[in-house]
Amino acid sequence: MLNRPDVAVVGAGPVGLAIAWRCAQRGLRVVVHDAAPGSGASHVAAGMLAPVAEAYFGEHELTGLLTASAARWPAFAAELTAATGLDVGYRTEGTLMVGLTADDLAEARRLWAYQQGIGLPVTPLRPSALRDREPALAPRVRGGALAATDHQVDPRRLVPALRTAAERAGATLVPAAVRSLSDLDTDVTVVAAGCGAAALTGLPVRPVKGQVVRLRAPGGGAPGFRHVIRGYADGEHVYLVPRDDGEVVVGATVEERSDTDVSAGAVLRLLRAAVDLLPELAEYDLVETLAGLRPGTPDNAPILGLLPGRPGVLAATGHHRHGIVLTPVTADLIAELVVTGATDPLLAPFAPARFAPPPTVDARSGHDPSGHDPSGHDPFAPEKEHTWN
Amino acid sequence: MLNRPDVAVVGAGPVGLAIAWRCAQRGLRVVVHDAAPGSGASHVAAGMLAPVAEAYFGEHELTGLLTASAARWPAFAAELTAATGLDVGYRTEGTLMVGLTADDLAEARRLWAYQQGIGLPVTPLRPSALRDREPALAPRVRGGALAATDHQVDPRRLVPALRTAAERAGATLVPAAVRSLSDLDTDVTVVAAGCGAAALTGLPVRPVKGQVVRLRAPGGGAPGFRHVIRGYADGEHVYLVPRDDGEVVVGATVEERSDTDVSAGAVLRLLRAAVDLLPELAEYDLVETLAGLRPGTPDNAPILGLLPGRPGVLAATGHHRHGIVLTPVTADLIAELVVTGATDPLLAPFAPARFAPPPTVDARSGHDPSGHDPSGHDPFAPEKEHTWN
């Protein structure tokens, strides 16, 4: 029998496992609960570490967190490999952002100008310089830019490495699902359950479907390109992530759906955009088509910190498209919060309390004058299946 | 222990199983050898029974055989279902042949005129009549024609039905591969091994790769179209075969390759053509991508009958794109040949002897003056691994 744990982590994706690792390193007794570790969004994710390419208009605080986490990645990957002997596929060739047509390039340049304007390292490249870097790019690609600091990691290698590291540091994995937080006998609970956080906490986390296609270079060799390539191709956004073992991840759709069916139209759009940008991909083997569900939030930013009115319960979810890049900073700062009770300033904008409902006129009676939530219950109350829209 | 069989059939695809069934029905002791029944070309095949749509310029004798076999299909399917209780998905809605662009339509019309010219039932349709039959066709499809007698069957249902019928008639299946015909102790051997016939007999059978994509109508319903649709779409040939259970087979490439890898380019071309012709397919689930190898021959026609110089050895292979439609006539006429020794006139043009090598000046010495085959051996001699190009 286990001693009563100090910390229960719900969810053995990268975020949950990394939090467990950090907490165990600091001497806490940690148990991680997941019926199928690594089977969620990370199994589908490409593993881009792209705070620059992912910096969008108006998301200043998120960009800050992405940048801070990406900066931790080299040391994080090195520490993980030192602790486990496992390579996680961390690669530093950088990311090329490209536009296929003049219209695509115009759209891309608006974003690059914004990214440069907030001080991010984006270097526009002439077409000749682009082709010097990646000769396999289609001749009709009109232009591009380099985000040299946007790296990549392989999420399917990351999960077993994090699990090994967490277990070696003393954490225990319980291979079963958690149906209710009240089933956990612990001082602190960290909900890192991705989309599953909604049912467990009432937080406004919704599934955002993403479909990807995995290709493999023929003949067993490495792909014929080295950078991550993110492109606009006739209005379609696509990324191409090459791995040393020959794999190329082509992704990803962003769909407000909760099924994980692979659709003909999505595969068609991804392959068309991929082959338009890099014609040799037509001759690559198609080895996998897959869909997953990202944990999205109303403001597209993660939900990190203590749940109001729920002593000892923390959230580390809602990472949406950014779960892999945000793993190190989430683990470091959530572990710090668990151990010391201190909330790092970086975390403050992402507190769960930002989604607390406004006080109602007649809250005590349970009557909500807005009419939107006839139950009137606190959405953070335990065991409600409640998602906000 | 088995009694010594009268007939050994090598290959438990549709052709081999149907021959075994017919021979067993006529009182012969039959053994069928195959390590993996139904795992060859039939596992990938769409099951179109299309002597009209598949009637190409100059292939008169093949068209005659296709037509004769298609005419046997209704009774063959009915007898099979009566014998086994198994439905084989025989459907009679007919085939629509369509052209997406003006160029596609011009190409298609040349072939339709040829087909009509040799007396085949091809009915041109105005676009409005085309849409009355299949409202899901893209509005920009320029025109089409109906081949009402071109039907379909489901090859993945056909194989278990044929196996059951053959076994109920007394045939025995041996689940092991045949490496050499000399291992078989029998009076008559029928080689129905698809591409495997080349190594067993020296016949000029080569693999012709075909890739297909299987879709499924969302929500568990039937597809939103009823006819088999064969189209030309921006120069790409594609067919769409709807099944009652919601499946749609999209095929097929024709490639002079012997691997069974699925390529990104093939899937892209098939899906693009399919969605161009029937836009709603974009929302269908993509459930399978697959490649198989058809047994092709130098003249694209099957090889049916006695091997010259090999008493008691018959071939029933080389069916290329036509294995499913040709199953009934092949089974009937090969069984007739086995039982009575009589070659039906329909079979005569497809005799293996048409590929016998010309006599050489110095055949007895084993020296081939052409220099193309330094061994000089008879390519029909047993146990040679020998393919002709």
PDB file of N, CA and C in Angstrom, chain A residues 284-341:
ATOM      1  N   TYR A 284       6.396  10.376 -50.733  1.00  0.00           N
ATOM      2  CA  TYR A 284       6.571   9.811 -49.398  1.00  0.00           C
ATOM      3  C   TYR A 284       5.437   8.830 -49.101  1.00  0.00           C
ATOM      4  N   ASP A 285       5.738   7.848 -48.244  1.00  0.00           N
ATOM      5  CA  ASP A 285       4.698   6.927 -47.803  1.00  0.00           C
ATOM      6  C   ASP A 285       3.748   7.645 -46.858  1.00  0.00           C
ATOM      7  N   LEU A 286       2.467   7.355 -47.014  1.00  0.00           N
ATOM      8  CA  LEU A 286       1.480   7.842 -46.053  1.00  0.00           C
ATOM      9  C   LEU A 286       1.305   6.736 -45.023  1.00  0.00           C
ATOM     10  N   VAL A 287       1.699   6.993 -43.790  1.00  0.00           N
ATOM     11  CA  VAL A 287       1.703   5.914 -42.802  1.00  0.00           C
ATOM     12  C   VAL A 287       0.652   6.059 -41.714  1.00  0.00           C
ATOM     13  N   GLU A 288       0.095   7.255 -41.540  1.00  0.00           N
ATOM     14  CA  GLU A 288      -0.887   7.395 -40.459  1.00  0.00           C
ATOM     15  C   GLU A 288      -1.738   8.632 -40.704  1.00  0.00           C
ATOM     16  N   THR A 289      -3.025   8.490 -40.469  1.00  0.00           N
ATOM     17  CA  THR A 289      -3.917   9.646 -40.411  1.00  0.00           C
ATOM     18  C   THR A 289      -4.594   9.589 -39.051  1.00  0.00           C
ATOM     19  N   LEU A 290      -4.718  10.735 -38.409  1.00  0.00           N
ATOM     20  CA  LEU A 290      -5.099  10.714 -37.003  1.00  0.00           C
ATOM     21  C   LEU A 290      -5.736  12.045 -36.628  1.00  0.00           C
ATOM     22  N   ALA A 291      -6.657  11.984 -35.677  1.00  0.00           N
ATOM     23  CA  ALA A 291      -7.255  13.204 -35.146  1.00  0.00           C
ATOM     24  C   ALA A 291      -7.163  13.185 -33.627  1.00  0.00           C
ATOM     25  N   GLY A 292      -6.975  14.347 -33.048  1.00  0.00           N
ATOM     26  CA  GLY A 292      -6.940  14.468 -31.590  1.00  0.00           C
ATOM     27  C   GLY A 292      -7.712  15.696 -31.156  1.00  0.00           C
ATOM     28  N   LEU A 293      -7.828  15.846 -29.838  1.00  0.00           N
ATOM     29  CA  LEU A 293      -8.607  16.946 -29.272  1.00  0.00           C
ATOM     30  C   LEU A 293      -7.722  17.783 -28.363  1.00  0.00           C
ATOM     31  N   ARG A 294      -7.538  19.044 -28.768  1.00  0.00           N
ATOM     32  CA  ARG A 294      -6.781  19.972 -27.932  1.00  0.00           C
ATOM     33  C   ARG A 294      -7.714  20.560 -26.869  1.00  0.00           C
ATOM     34  N   PRO A 295      -7.163  20.865 -25.694  1.00  0.00           N
ATOM     35  CA  PRO A 295      -8.005  21.538 -24.684  1.00  0.00           C
ATOM     36  C   PRO A 295      -8.013  23.049 -24.919  1.00  0.00           C
ATOM     37  N   GLY A 296      -9.090  23.557 -25.498  1.00  0.00           N
ATOM     38  CA  GLY A 296      -9.203  24.984 -25.788  1.00  0.00           C
ATOM     39  C   GLY A 296      -9.914  25.731 -24.679  1.00  0.00           C
ATOM     40  N   THR A 297      -9.685  27.042 -24.652  1.00  0.00           N
ATOM     41  CA  THR A 297     -10.327  27.881 -23.632  1.00  0.00           C
ATOM     42  C   THR A 297     -10.935  29.107 -24.308  1.00  0.00           C
ATOM     43  N   PRO A 298     -11.774  29.829 -23.595  1.00  0.00           N
ATOM     44  CA  PRO A 298     -12.436  30.977 -24.232  1.00  0.00           C
ATOM     45  C   PRO A 298     -11.457  32.020 -24.768  1.00  0.00           C
ATOM     46  N   ASP A 299     -10.297  32.207 -24.123  1.00  0.00           N
ATOM     47  CA  ASP A 299      -9.342  33.213 -24.608  1.00  0.00           C
ATOM     48  C   ASP A 299      -8.097  32.569 -25.230  1.00  0.00           C
ATOM     49  N   ASN A 300      -8.165  31.272 -25.540  1.00  0.00           N
ATOM     50  CA  ASN A 300      -7.064  30.535 -26.178  1.00  0.00           C
ATOM     51  C   ASN A 300      -5.803  30.441 -25.330  1.00  0.00           C
ATOM     52  N   ALA A 301      -5.888  30.820 -24.076  1.00  0.00           N
ATOM     53  CA  ALA A 301      -4.720  30.755 -23.185  1.00  0.00           C
ATOM     54  C   ALA A 301      -4.945  29.664 -22.140  1.00  0.00           C
ATOM     55  N   PRO A 302      -3.860  29.119 -21.599  1.00  0.00           N
ATOM     56  CA  PRO A 302      -4.017  28.028 -20.632  1.00  0.00           C
ATOM     57  C   PRO A 302      -4.611  28.502 -19.315  1.00  0.00           C
ATOM     58  N   ILE A 303      -5.008  27.533 -18.525  1.00  0.00           N
ATOM     59  CA  ILE A 303      -5.593  27.798 -17.217  1.00  0.00           C
ATOM     60  C   ILE A 303      -4.651  27.180 -16.188  1.00  0.00           C
ATOM     61  N   LEU A 304      -3.963  28.065 -15.427  1.00  0.00           N
ATOM     62  CA  LEU A 304      -2.857  27.610 -14.585  1.00  0.00           C
ATOM     63  C   LEU A 304      -2.979  28.209 -13.194  1.00  0.00           C
ATOM     64  N   GLY A 305      -3.206  27.372 -12.191  1.00  0.00           N
ATOM     65  CA  GLY A 305      -3.205  27.898 -10.836  1.00  0.00           C
ATOM     66  C   GLY A 305      -4.335  27.340  -9.996  1.00  0.00           C
ATOM     67  N   LEU A 306      -4.510  27.970  -8.810  1.00  0.00           N
ATOM     68  CA  LEU A 306      -5.502  27.497  -7.842  1.00  0.00           C
ATOM     69  C   LEU A 306      -6.923  27.791  -8.301  1.00  0.00           C
ATOM     70  N   LEU A 307      -7.805  26.817  -8.091  1.00  0.00           N
ATOM     71  CA  LEU A 307      -9.214  27.053  -8.388  1.00  0.00           C
ATOM     72  C   LEU A 307      -9.837  27.828  -7.241  1.00  0.00           C
ATOM     73  N   PRO A 308     -10.519  28.931  -7.523  1.00  0.00           N
ATOM     74  CA  PRO A 308     -11.155  29.691  -6.444  1.00  0.00           C
ATOM     75  C   PRO A 308     -12.213  28.847  -5.740  1.00  0.00           C
ATOM     76  N   GLY A 309     -12.189  28.900  -4.420  1.00  0.00           N
ATOM     77  CA  GLY A 309     -13.181  28.171  -3.648  1.00  0.00           C
ATOM     78  C   GLY A 309     -12.929  26.678  -3.562  1.00  0.00           C
ATOM     79  N   ARG A 310     -11.782  26.198  -4.072  1.00  0.00           N
ATOM     80  CA  ARG A 310     -11.488  24.759  -4.042  1.00  0.00           C
ATOM     81  C   ARG A 310     -10.098  24.569  -3.439  1.00  0.00           C
ATOM     82  N   PRO A 311      -9.962  24.693  -2.103  1.00  0.00           N
ATOM     83  CA  PRO A 311      -8.627  24.632  -1.490  1.00  0.00           C
ATOM     84  C   PRO A 311      -7.870  23.372  -1.912  1.00  0.00           C
ATOM     85  N   GLY A 312      -6.618  23.556  -2.291  1.00  0.00           N
ATOM     86  CA  GLY A 312      -5.773  22.427  -2.639  1.00  0.00           C
ATOM     87  C   GLY A 312      -5.958  21.887  -4.029  1.00  0.00           C
ATOM     88  N   VAL A 313      -6.829  22.506  -4.819  1.00  0.00           N
ATOM     89  CA  VAL A 313      -7.029  22.024  -6.192  1.00  0.00           C
ATOM     90  C   VAL A 313      -6.460  23.045  -7.170  1.00  0.00           C
ATOM     91  N   LEU A 314      -5.525  22.568  -8.016  1.00  0.00           N
ATOM     92  CA  LEU A 314      -4.911  23.428  -9.026  1.00  0.00           C
ATOM     93  C   LEU A 314      -5.260  22.905 -10.410  1.00  0.00           C
ATOM     94  N   ALA A 315      -5.310  23.840 -11.350  1.00  0.00           N
ATOM     95  CA  ALA A 315      -5.488  23.460 -12.751  1.00  0.00           C
ATOM     96  C   ALA A 315      -4.190  23.698 -13.509  1.00  0.00           C
ATOM     97  N   ALA A 316      -3.909  22.787 -14.449  1.00  0.00           N
ATOM     98  CA  ALA A 316      -2.827  22.993 -15.420  1.00  0.00           C
ATOM     99  C   ALA A 316      -3.359  22.394 -16.722  1.00  0.00           C
ATOM    100  N   THR A 317      -4.209  23.157 -17.353  1.00  0.00           N
ATOM    101  CA  THR A 317      -4.904  22.649 -18.544  1.00  0.00           C
ATOM    102  C   THR A 317      -5.179  23.808 -19.493  1.00  0.00           C
ATOM    103  N   GLY A 318      -5.922  23.519 -20.559  1.00  0.00           N
ATOM    104  CA  GLY A 318      -6.280  24.554 -21.525  1.00  0.00           C
ATOM    105  C   GLY A 318      -5.104  24.997 -22.387  1.00  0.00           C
ATOM    106  N   HIS A 319      -4.122  24.133 -22.581  1.00  0.00           N
ATOM    107  CA  HIS A 319      -2.920  24.541 -23.327  1.00  0.00           C
ATOM    108  C   HIS A 319      -3.157  24.626 -24.837  1.00  0.00           C
ATOM    109  N   HIS A 320      -4.294  24.143 -25.299  1.00  0.00           N
ATOM    110  CA  HIS A 320      -4.709  24.323 -26.691  1.00  0.00           C
ATOM    111  C   HIS A 320      -3.625  23.850 -27.652  1.00  0.00           C
ATOM    112  N   ARG A 321      -3.123  24.739 -28.517  1.00  0.00           N
ATOM    113  CA  ARG A 321      -2.105  24.335 -29.487  1.00  0.00           C
ATOM    114  C   ARG A 321      -0.703  24.340 -28.886  1.00  0.00           C
ATOM    115  N   HIS A 322      -0.575  24.648 -27.593  1.00  0.00           N
ATOM    116  CA  HIS A 322       0.741  24.969 -27.049  1.00  0.00           C
ATOM    117  C   HIS A 322       1.210  24.043 -25.937  1.00  0.00           C
ATOM    118  N   GLY A 323       0.616  22.878 -25.828  1.00  0.00           N
ATOM    119  CA  GLY A 323       0.931  22.012 -24.701  1.00  0.00           C
ATOM    120  C   GLY A 323       2.379  21.576 -24.636  1.00  0.00           C
ATOM    121  N   ILE A 324       2.965  21.281 -25.775  1.00  0.00           N
ATOM    122  CA  ILE A 324       4.344  20.777 -25.754  1.00  0.00           C
ATOM    123  C   ILE A 324       5.312  21.904 -25.391  1.00  0.00           C
ATOM    124  N   VAL A 325       5.189  23.038 -26.066  1.00  0.00           N
ATOM    125  CA  VAL A 325       6.133  24.122 -25.770  1.00  0.00           C
ATOM    126  C   VAL A 325       5.962  24.609 -24.337  1.00  0.00           C
ATOM    127  N   LEU A 326       4.738  24.590 -23.821  1.00  0.00           N
ATOM    128  CA  LEU A 326       4.503  25.125 -22.475  1.00  0.00           C
ATOM    129  C   LEU A 326       4.797  24.119 -21.356  1.00  0.00           C
ATOM    130  N   THR A 327       5.214  22.925 -21.689  1.00  0.00           N
ATOM    131  CA  THR A 327       5.438  21.919 -20.645  1.00  0.00           C
ATOM    132  C   THR A 327       6.488  22.343 -19.602  1.00  0.00           C
ATOM    133  N   PRO A 328       7.667  22.834 -20.001  1.00  0.00           N
ATOM    134  CA  PRO A 328       8.662  23.162 -18.953  1.00  0.00           C
ATOM    135  C   PRO A 328       8.203  24.272 -18.013  1.00  0.00           C
ATOM    136  N   VAL A 329       7.688  25.365 -18.547  1.00  0.00           N
ATOM    137  CA  VAL A 329       7.324  26.477 -17.653  1.00  0.00           C
ATOM    138  C   VAL A 329       6.129  26.086 -16.793  1.00  0.00           C
ATOM    139  N   THR A 330       5.195  25.335 -17.352  1.00  0.00           N
ATOM    140  CA  THR A 330       4.050  24.893 -16.558  1.00  0.00           C
ATOM    141  C   THR A 330       4.526  24.026 -15.399  1.00  0.00           C
ATOM    142  N   ALA A 331       5.417  23.080 -15.695  1.00  0.00           N
ATOM    143  CA  ALA A 331       5.893  22.175 -14.646  1.00  0.00           C
ATOM    144  C   ALA A 331       6.652  22.933 -13.568  1.00  0.00           C
ATOM    145  N   ASP A 332       7.541  23.841 -13.993  1.00  0.00           N
ATOM    146  CA  ASP A 332       8.352  24.568 -13.018  1.00  0.00           C
ATOM    147  C   ASP A 332       7.480  25.427 -12.106  1.00  0.00           C
ATOM    148  N   LEU A 333       6.554  26.161 -12.710  1.00  0.00           N
ATOM    149  CA  LEU A 333       5.816  27.147 -11.921  1.00  0.00           C
ATOM    150  C   LEU A 333       4.684  26.516 -11.122  1.00  0.00           C
ATOM    151  N   ILE A 334       4.083  25.467 -11.637  1.00  0.00           N
ATOM    152  CA  ILE A 334       3.058  24.778 -10.846  1.00  0.00           C
ATOM    153  C   ILE A 334       3.721  24.056  -9.657  1.00  0.00           C
ATOM    154  N   ALA A 335       4.891  23.453  -9.903  1.00  0.00           N
ATOM    155  CA  ALA A 335       5.594  22.810  -8.783  1.00  0.00           C
ATOM    156  C   ALA A 335       5.980  23.843  -7.724  1.00  0.00           C
ATOM    157  N   GLU A 336       6.422  24.998  -8.178  1.00  0.00           N
ATOM    158  CA  GLU A 336       6.766  26.076  -7.241  1.00  0.00           C
ATOM    159  C   GLU A 336       5.538  26.492  -6.423  1.00  0.00           C
ATOM    160  N   LEU A 337       4.424  26.613  -7.079  1.00  0.00           N
ATOM    161  CA  LEU A 337       3.177  26.979  -6.403  1.00  0.00           C
ATOM    162  C   LEU A 337       2.775  25.907  -5.388  1.00  0.00           C
ATOM    163  N   VAL A 338       2.930  24.647  -5.747  1.00  0.00           N
ATOM    164  CA  VAL A 338       2.571  23.557  -4.838  1.00  0.00           C
ATOM    165  C   VAL A 338       3.487  23.564  -3.609  1.00  0.00           C
ATOM    166  N   VAL A 339       4.783  23.769  -3.856  1.00  0.00           N
ATOM    167  CA  VAL A 339       5.757  23.644  -2.765  1.00  0.00           C
ATOM    168  C   VAL A 339       5.758  24.874  -1.868  1.00  0.00           C
ATOM    169  N   THR A 340       5.707  26.062  -2.482  1.00  0.00           N
ATOM    170  CA  THR A 340       5.890  27.299  -1.698  1.00  0.00           C
ATOM    171  C   THR A 340       4.609  28.090  -1.525  1.00  0.00           C
ATOM    172  N   GLY A 341       3.587  27.790  -2.319  1.00  0.00           N
ATOM    173  CA  GLY A 341       2.364  28.599  -2.271  1.00  0.00           C
ATOM    174  C   GLY A 341       2.484  29.910  -3.017  1.00  0.00           C
TER     175      GLY A 341
END
